[in-house]
Short mmCIF file of C-alpha atoms and ligand atoms in Angstrom, two decimals:
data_model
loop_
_atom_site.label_atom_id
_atom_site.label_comp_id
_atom_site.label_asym_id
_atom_site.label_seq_id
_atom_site.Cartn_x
_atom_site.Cartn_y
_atom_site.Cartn_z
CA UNK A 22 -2.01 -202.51 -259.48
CA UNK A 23 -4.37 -205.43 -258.79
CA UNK A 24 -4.46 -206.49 -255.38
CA UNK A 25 -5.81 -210.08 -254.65
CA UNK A 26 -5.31 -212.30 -251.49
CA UNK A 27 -5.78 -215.75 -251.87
CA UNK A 28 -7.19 -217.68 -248.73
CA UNK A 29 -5.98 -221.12 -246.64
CA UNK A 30 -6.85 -222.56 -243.71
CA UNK A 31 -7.35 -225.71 -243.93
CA UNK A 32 -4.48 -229.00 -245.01
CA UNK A 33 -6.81 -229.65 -248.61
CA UNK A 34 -6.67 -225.94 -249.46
CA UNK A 35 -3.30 -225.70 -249.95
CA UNK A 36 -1.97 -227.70 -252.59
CA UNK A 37 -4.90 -225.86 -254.72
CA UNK A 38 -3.44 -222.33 -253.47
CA UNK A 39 0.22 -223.66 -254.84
CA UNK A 40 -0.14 -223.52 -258.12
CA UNK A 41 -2.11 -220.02 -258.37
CA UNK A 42 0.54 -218.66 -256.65
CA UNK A 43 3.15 -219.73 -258.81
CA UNK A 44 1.53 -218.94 -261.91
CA UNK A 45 1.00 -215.48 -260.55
CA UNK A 46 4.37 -215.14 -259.89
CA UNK A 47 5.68 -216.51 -263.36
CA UNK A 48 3.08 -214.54 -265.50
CA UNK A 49 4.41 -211.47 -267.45
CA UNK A 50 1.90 -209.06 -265.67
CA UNK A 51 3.59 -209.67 -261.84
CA UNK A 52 5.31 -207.01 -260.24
CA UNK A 53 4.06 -203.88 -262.50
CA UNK A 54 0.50 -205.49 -262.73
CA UNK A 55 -0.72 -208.32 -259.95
CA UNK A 56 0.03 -208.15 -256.03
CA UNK A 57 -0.75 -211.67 -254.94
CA UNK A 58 -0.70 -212.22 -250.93
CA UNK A 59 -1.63 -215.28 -249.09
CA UNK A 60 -3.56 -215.27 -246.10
CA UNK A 61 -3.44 -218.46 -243.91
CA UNK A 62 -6.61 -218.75 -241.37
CA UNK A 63 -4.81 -221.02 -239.13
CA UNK A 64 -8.04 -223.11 -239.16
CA UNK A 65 -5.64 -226.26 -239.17
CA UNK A 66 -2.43 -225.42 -237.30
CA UNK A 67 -0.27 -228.30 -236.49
CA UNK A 68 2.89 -228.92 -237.87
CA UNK A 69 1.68 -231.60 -239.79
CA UNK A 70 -1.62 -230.00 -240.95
CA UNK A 71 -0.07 -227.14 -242.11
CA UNK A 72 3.56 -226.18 -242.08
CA UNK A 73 4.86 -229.33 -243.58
CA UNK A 74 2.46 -228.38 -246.58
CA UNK A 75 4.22 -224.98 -247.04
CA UNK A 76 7.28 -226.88 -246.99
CA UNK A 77 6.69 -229.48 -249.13
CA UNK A 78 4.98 -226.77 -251.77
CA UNK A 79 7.07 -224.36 -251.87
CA UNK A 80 4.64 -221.60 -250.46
CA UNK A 81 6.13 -218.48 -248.96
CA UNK A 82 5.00 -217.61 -245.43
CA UNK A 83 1.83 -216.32 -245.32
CA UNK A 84 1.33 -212.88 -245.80
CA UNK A 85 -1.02 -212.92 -243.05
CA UNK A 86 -1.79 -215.40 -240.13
CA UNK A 87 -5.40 -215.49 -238.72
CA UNK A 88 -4.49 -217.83 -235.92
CA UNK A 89 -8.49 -219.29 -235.10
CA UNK A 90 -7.49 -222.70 -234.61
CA UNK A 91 -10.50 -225.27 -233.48
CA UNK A 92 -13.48 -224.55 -232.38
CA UNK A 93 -17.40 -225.60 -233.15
CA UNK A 94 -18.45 -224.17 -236.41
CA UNK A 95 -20.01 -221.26 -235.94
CA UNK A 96 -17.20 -220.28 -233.95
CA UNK A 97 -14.55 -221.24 -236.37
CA UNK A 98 -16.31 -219.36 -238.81
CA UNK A 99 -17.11 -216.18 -236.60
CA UNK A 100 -13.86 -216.50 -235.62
CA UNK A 101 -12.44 -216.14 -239.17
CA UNK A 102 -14.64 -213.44 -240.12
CA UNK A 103 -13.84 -211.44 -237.68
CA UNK A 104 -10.23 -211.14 -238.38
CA UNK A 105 -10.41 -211.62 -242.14
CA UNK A 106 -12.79 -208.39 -242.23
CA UNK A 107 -9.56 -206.28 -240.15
CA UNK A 108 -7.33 -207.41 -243.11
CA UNK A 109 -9.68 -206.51 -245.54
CA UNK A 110 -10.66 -202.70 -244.37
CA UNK A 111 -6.34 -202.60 -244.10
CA UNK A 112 -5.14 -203.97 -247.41
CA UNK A 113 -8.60 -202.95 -249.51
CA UNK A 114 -7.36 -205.59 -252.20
CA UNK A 115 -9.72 -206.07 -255.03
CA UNK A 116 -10.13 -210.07 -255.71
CA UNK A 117 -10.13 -212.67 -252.95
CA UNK A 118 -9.27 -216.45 -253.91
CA UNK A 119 -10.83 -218.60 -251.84
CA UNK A 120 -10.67 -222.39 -252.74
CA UNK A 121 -12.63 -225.95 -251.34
CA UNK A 122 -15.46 -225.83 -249.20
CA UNK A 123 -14.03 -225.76 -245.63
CA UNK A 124 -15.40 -223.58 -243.20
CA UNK A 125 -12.91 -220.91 -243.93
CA UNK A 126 -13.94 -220.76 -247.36
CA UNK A 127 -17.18 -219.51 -246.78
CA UNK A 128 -15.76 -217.47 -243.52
CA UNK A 129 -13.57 -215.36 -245.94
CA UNK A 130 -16.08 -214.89 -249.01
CA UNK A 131 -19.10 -214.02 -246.92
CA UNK A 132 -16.38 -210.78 -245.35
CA UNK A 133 -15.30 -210.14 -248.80
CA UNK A 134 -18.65 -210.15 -250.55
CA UNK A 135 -20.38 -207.99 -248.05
CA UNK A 136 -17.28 -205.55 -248.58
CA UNK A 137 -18.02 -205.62 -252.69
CA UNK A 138 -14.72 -206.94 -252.99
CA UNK A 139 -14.81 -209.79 -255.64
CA UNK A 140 -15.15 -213.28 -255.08
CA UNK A 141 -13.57 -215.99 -256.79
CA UNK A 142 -14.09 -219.67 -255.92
CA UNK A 143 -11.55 -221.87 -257.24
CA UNK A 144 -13.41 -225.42 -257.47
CA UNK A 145 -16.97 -224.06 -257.58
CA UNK A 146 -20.27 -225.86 -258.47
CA UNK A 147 -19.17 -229.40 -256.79
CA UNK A 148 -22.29 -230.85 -254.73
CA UNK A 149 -23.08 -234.14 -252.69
CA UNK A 150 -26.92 -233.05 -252.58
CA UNK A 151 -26.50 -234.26 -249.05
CA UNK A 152 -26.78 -231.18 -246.61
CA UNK A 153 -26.13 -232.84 -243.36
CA UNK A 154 -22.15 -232.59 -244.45
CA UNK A 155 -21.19 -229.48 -243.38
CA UNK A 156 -19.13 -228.93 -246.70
CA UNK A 157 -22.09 -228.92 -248.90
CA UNK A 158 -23.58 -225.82 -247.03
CA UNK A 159 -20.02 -224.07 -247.81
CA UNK A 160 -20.00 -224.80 -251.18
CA UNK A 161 -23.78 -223.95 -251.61
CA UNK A 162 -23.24 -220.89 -250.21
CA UNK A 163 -19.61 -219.65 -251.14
CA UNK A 164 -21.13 -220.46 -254.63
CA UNK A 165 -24.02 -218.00 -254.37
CA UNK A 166 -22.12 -214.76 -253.62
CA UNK A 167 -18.82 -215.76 -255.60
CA UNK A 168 -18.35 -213.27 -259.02
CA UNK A 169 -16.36 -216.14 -260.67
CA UNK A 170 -17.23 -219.53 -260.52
CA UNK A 171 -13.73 -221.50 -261.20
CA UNK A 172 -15.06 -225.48 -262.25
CA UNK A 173 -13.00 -228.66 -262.31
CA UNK A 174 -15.33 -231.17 -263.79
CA UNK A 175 -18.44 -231.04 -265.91
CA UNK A 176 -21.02 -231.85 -263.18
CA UNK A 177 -20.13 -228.70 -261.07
CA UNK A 178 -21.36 -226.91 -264.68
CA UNK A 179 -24.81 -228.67 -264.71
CA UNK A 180 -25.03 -228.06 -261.18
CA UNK A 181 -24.65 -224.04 -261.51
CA UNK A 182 -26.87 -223.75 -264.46
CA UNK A 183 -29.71 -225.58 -262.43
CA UNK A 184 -29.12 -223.29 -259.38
CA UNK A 185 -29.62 -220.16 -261.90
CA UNK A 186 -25.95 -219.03 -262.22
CA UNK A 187 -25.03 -216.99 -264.65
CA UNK A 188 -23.26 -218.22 -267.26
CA UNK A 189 -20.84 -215.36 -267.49
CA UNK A 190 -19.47 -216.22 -264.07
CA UNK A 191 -18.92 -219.74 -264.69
CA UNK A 192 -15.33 -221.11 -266.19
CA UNK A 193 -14.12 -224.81 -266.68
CA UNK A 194 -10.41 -224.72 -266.11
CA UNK A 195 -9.59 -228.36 -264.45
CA UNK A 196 -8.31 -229.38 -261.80
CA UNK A 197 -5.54 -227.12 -259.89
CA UNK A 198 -4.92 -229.78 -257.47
CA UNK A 199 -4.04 -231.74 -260.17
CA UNK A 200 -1.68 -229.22 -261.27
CA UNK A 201 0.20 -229.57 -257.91
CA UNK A 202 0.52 -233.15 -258.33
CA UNK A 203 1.41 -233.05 -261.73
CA UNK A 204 4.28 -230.86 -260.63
CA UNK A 205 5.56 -232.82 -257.72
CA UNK A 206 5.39 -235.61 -259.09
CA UNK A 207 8.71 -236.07 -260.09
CA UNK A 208 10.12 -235.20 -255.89
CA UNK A 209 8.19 -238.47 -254.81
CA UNK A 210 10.87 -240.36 -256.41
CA UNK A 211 13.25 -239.38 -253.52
CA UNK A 212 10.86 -240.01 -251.29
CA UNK A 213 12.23 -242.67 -248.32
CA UNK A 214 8.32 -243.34 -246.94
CA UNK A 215 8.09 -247.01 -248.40
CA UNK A 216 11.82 -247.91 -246.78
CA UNK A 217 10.86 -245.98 -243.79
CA UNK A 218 6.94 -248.06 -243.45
CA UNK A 219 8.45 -251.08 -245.20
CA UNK A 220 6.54 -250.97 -247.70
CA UNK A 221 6.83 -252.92 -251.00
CA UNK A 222 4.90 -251.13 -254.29
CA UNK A 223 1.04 -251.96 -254.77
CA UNK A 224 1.34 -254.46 -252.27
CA UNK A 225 -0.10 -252.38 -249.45
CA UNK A 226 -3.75 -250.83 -248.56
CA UNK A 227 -3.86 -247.00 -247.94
CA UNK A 228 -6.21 -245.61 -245.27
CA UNK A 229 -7.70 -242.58 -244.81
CA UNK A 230 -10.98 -241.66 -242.71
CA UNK A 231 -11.82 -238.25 -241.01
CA UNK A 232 -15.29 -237.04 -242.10
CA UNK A 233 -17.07 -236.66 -238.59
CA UNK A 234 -20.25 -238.74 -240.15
CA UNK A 235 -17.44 -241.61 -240.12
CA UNK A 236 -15.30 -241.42 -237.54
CA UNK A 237 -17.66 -239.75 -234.50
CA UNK A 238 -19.50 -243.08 -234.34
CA UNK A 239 -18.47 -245.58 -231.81
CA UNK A 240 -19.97 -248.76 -233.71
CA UNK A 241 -18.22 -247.46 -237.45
CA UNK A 242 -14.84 -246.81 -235.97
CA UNK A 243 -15.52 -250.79 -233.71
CA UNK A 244 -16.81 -251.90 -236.86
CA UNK A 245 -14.12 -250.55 -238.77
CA UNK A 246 -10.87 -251.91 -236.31
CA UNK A 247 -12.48 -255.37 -237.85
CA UNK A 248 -12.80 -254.59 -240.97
CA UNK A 249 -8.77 -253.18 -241.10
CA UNK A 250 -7.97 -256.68 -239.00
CA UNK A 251 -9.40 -258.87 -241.85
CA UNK A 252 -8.10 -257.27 -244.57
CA UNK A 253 -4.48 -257.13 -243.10
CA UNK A 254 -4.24 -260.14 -243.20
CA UNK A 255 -4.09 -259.70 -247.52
CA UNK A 256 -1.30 -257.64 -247.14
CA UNK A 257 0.01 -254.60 -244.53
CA UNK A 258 -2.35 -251.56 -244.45
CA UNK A 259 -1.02 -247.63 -243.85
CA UNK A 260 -3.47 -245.58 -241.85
CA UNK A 261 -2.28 -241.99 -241.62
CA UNK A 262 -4.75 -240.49 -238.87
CA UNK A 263 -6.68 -237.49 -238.45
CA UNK A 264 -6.51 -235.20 -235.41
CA UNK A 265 -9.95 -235.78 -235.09
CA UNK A 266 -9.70 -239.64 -235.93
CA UNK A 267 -6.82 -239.71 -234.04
CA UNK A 268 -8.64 -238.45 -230.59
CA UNK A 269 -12.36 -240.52 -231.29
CA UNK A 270 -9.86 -243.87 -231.33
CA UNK A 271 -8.11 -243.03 -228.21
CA UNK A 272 -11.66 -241.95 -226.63
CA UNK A 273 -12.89 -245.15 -227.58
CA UNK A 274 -10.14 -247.07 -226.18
CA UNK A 275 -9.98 -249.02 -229.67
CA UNK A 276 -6.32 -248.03 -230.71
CA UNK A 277 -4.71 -251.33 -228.55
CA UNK A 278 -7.48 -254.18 -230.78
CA UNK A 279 -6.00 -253.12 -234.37
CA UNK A 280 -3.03 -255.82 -235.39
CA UNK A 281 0.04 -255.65 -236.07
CA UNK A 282 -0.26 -255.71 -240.01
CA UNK A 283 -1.96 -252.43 -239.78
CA UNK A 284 0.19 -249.32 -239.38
CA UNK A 285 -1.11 -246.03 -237.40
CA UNK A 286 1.12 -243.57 -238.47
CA UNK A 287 0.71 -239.09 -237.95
CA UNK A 288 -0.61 -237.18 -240.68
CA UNK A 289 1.83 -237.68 -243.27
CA UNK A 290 3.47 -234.53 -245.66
CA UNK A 291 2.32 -233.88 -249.26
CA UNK A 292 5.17 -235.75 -251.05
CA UNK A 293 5.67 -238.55 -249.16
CA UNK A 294 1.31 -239.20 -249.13
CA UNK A 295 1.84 -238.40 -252.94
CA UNK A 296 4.40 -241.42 -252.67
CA UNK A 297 2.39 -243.73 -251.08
CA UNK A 298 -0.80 -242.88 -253.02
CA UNK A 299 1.07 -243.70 -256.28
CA UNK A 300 2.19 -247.14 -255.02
CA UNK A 301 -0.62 -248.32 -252.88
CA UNK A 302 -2.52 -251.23 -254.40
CA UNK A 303 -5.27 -249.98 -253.31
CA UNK A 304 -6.78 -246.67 -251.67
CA UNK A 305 -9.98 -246.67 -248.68
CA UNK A 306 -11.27 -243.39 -248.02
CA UNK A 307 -13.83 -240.45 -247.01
CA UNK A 308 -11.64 -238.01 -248.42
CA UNK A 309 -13.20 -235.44 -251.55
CA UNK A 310 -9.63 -235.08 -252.93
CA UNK A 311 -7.99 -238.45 -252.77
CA UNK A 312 -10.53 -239.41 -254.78
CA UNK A 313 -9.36 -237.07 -257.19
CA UNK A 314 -5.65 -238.14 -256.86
CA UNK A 315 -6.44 -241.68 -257.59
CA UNK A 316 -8.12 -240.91 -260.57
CA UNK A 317 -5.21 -239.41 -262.00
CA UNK A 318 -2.84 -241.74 -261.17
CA UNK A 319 -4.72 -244.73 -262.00
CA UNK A 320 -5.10 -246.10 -258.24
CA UNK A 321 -8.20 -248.40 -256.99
CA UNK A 322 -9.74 -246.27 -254.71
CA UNK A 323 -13.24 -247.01 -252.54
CA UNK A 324 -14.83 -244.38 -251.21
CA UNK A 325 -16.57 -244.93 -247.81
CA UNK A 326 -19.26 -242.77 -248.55
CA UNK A 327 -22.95 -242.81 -249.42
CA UNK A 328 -22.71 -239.71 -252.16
CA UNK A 329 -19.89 -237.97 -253.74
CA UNK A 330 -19.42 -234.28 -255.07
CA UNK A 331 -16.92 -235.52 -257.55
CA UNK A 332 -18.76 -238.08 -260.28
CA UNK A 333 -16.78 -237.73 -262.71
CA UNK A 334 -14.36 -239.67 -260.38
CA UNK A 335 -16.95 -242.94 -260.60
CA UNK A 336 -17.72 -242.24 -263.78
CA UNK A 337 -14.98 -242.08 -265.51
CA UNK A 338 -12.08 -242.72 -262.90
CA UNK A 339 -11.14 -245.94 -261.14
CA UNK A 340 -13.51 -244.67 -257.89
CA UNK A 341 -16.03 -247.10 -256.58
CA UNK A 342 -18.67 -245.59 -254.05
CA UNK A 343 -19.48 -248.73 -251.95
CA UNK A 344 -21.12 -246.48 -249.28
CA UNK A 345 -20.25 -246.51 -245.19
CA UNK A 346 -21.23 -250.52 -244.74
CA UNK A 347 -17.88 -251.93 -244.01
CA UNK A 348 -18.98 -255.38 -244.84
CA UNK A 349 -19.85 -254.21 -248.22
CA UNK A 350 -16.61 -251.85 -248.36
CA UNK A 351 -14.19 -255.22 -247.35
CA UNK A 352 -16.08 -257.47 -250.16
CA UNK A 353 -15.24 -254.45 -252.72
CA UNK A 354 -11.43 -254.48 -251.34
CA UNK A 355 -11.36 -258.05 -251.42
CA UNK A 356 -12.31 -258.47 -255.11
CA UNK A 357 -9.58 -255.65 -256.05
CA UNK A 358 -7.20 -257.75 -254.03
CA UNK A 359 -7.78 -260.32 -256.03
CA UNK A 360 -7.28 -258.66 -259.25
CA UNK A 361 -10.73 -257.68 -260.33
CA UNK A 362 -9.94 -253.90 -260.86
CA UNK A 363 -11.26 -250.92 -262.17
CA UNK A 364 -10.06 -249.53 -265.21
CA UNK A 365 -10.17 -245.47 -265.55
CA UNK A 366 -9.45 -242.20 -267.50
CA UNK A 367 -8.48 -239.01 -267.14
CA UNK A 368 -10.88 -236.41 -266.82
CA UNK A 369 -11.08 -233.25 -269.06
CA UNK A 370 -8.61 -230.56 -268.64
CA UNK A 371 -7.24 -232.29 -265.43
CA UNK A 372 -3.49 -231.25 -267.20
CA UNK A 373 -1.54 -229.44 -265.09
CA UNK A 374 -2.60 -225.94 -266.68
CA UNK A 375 -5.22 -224.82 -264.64
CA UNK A 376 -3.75 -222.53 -262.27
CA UNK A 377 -2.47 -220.70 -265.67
CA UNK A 378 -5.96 -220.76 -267.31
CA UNK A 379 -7.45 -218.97 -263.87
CA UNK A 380 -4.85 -216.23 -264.11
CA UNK A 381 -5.21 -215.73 -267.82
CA UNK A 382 -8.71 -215.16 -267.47
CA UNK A 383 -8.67 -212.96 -263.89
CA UNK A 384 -5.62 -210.74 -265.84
CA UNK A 385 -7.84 -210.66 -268.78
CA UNK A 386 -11.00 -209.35 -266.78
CA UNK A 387 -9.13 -207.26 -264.66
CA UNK A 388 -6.10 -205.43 -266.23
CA UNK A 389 -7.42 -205.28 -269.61
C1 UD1 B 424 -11.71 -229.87 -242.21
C2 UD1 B 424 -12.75 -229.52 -243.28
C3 UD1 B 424 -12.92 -230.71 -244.21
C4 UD1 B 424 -11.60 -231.19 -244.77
C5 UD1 B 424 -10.66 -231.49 -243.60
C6 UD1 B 424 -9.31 -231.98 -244.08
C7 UD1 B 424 -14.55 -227.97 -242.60
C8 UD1 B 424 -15.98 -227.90 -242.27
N1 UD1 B 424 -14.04 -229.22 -242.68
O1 UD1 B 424 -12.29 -230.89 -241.41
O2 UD1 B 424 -13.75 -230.32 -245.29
O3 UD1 B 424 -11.79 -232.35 -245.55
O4 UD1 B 424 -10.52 -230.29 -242.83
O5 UD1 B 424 -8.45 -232.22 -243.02
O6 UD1 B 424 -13.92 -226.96 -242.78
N2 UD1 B 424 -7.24 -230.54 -235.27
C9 UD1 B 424 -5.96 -230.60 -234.76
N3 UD1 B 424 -4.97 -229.97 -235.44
C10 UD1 B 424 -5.18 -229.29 -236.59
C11 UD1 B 424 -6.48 -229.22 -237.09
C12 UD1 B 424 -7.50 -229.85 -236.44
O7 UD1 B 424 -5.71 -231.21 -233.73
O8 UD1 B 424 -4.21 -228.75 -237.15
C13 UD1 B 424 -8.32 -231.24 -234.56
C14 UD1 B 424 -9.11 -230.34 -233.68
O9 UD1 B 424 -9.30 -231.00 -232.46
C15 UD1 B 424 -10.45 -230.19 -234.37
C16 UD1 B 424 -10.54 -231.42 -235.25
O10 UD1 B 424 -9.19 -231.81 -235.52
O11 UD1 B 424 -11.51 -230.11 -233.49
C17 UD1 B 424 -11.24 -231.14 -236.54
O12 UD1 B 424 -10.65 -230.02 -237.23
P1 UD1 B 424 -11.54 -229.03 -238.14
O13 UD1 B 424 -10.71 -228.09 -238.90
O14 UD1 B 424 -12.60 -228.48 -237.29
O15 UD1 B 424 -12.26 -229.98 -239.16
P2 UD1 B 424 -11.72 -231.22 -239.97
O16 UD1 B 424 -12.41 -232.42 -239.46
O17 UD1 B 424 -10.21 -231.24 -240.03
#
């Protein structure tokens, strides 16, 4: 019997973690072959970080429940280390899954690693060059002690090669966050979030900004307030907010000086943001995987960032990197608004299969 425990802690990691587990549990070899547990570091723990995501994807409890919550980094991360390596020396499984580059990512493979259990990191090989963000130093080093290197995109191959990873290690299987949205898809159709925000179909600007580069300054997030203002008056804007966006506004005192045509709302479940992803006219954000999203479904999406680890996104998809000047960002918005838009593609293997390809190829290495 193999044993593997895949890892989540934080809101992106689990609609990546969905679709492994389900192809685990459909393929031939479960039950007689493949234990597959799930062990949730409670990194993110509110009920709209986390549970609603369980919910919404169909994920059974988790099999185990770190608890860490917040903290500073290091420790968040010692935190998660030290209970992941109890479960470990307990349940001696052979594989762990970990996926993304948050901080329990790295937490969980550094434990495993040093344990010689194998590593495999789903979404490997991605880099921003830019190691102030503290996700770039989980991805560099989750990377460097992983045994299989799971890619979605061709850059995150280019990258490995020129940091001297084997080849053997290294696998292009797409996108399994696209597999999630691929399968859910079809539920956003009974989705009530556009009666409930009256909200009318690509007439509305979606929002999202959390990465603490953005939203811990006091002149961006003043800046920005103006910048949401302006362009609300184009058309009503959606801004589902970060806990840690959330508390920098109220800090600030800046909550009271947004207008009315722009909408604070809670963090917001997987299928209704899948909803209003798929009918915003266009998307503003710092987010890695909404960039992803948008590309997919064909959205105009501006990314308030000065790099991205996702290129293909710009290159191919309808992403535009204007960078964190939010004079710059509300000329780029105001020139989609006025029809000039983006046209994109699909990236390669971004199907819906990729969850299957990872488990075809673990099954392959390890039960054959
Ligand atoms: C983390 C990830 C980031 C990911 C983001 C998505 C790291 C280094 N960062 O950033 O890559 O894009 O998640 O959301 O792992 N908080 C709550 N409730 C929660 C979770 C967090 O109130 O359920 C608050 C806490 O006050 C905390 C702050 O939000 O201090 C930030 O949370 P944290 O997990 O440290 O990092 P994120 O900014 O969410």
């Amino acid at each position: 019997m193999l044993k593997i425990i895949s890892v989540v802690g934080a809101r992106p990691n689990f609609m990546k973690i969905a679709p492994i587990h389900k192809a685990f549990s459909n393929s031939v070899i479960h039950n007689n072959g493949v234990k597959h547990l799930i062990c949730h570091t409670g990194q993110h723990y509110d009920e709209k970080m986390s549970k609603i995501f369980f919910d919404d994807l169909e994920l059974p409890y988790p099999d185990f429940y770190l608890g860490v919550g917040s903290g500073s980094h290091a420790e968040q991360t010692a935190k998660v280390m030290i209970e992941f390596e109890k479960i470990l020396l307990k349940e001696k499984p052979d594989v762990i899954i970990v996926v993304g580059d948050v901080n329990s990512t790295i937490a969980c493979s550094l434990v495993a690693s040093k344990l010689n259990i194998k590593v495999v990191h789903v979404e490997a090989g991605l880099r921003s060059f830019d190691r102030t963000m503290p996700e770039e130093i989980n991805r560099l080093l989750t990377d460097s002690i992983s045994d299989f290197l799971f890619v979605t995109e061709k850059s995150g191959l280019d990258n490995l090669k020129n940091e001297g990873v084997s080849e053997s290690k290294i696998f292009f299987v797409g996108n399994v966050m696209i597999d999630s949205l691929l399968h859910y898809l079809p539920k956003t159709e009974a989705s009530e979030i556009l009666n409930d925000l009256e909200l009318k179909k690509n007439e509305f600007i979606l929002v999202t900004l959390h990465r603490p580069s953005n939203v811990d300054s006091v002149s961006f997030l003043s800046q920005l307030i103006s910048t949401l203002n302006n362009l609300g008056r184009k058309g009503k804007i959606v801004f589902p907010v970060h806990p840690r966006t959330k508390k920098n506004l109220s800090e600030m005192g800046l909550e009271e000086n947004l207008s009315e045509n722009v909408l604070l709302t809670d963090p917001i479940g997987y299928i209704d943001f899948l909803t209003l992803l798929k009918n915003a006219g266009l998307v503003i954000t710092d987010s890695g995987g909404i960039q992803e999203e948008t590309t997919f479904l064909g959205v105009q999406c501006i990314t308030v960032r000065e790099n991205t680890e996702r290129p293909v996104t710009v290159e191919i998809g309808t992403n535009q990197l204007i960078g964190t000047n939010l004079k710059k960002v509300e000329q780029a918005a105001e020139k989609i608004l006025n029809g000039e838009k983006k046209c994109g593609k699909i990236p390669e293997l971004w199907d819906g299969k990729s969850a299957e390809r990872i488990v075809q190829i673990l099954v392959q290495k390890f039960l054959s």
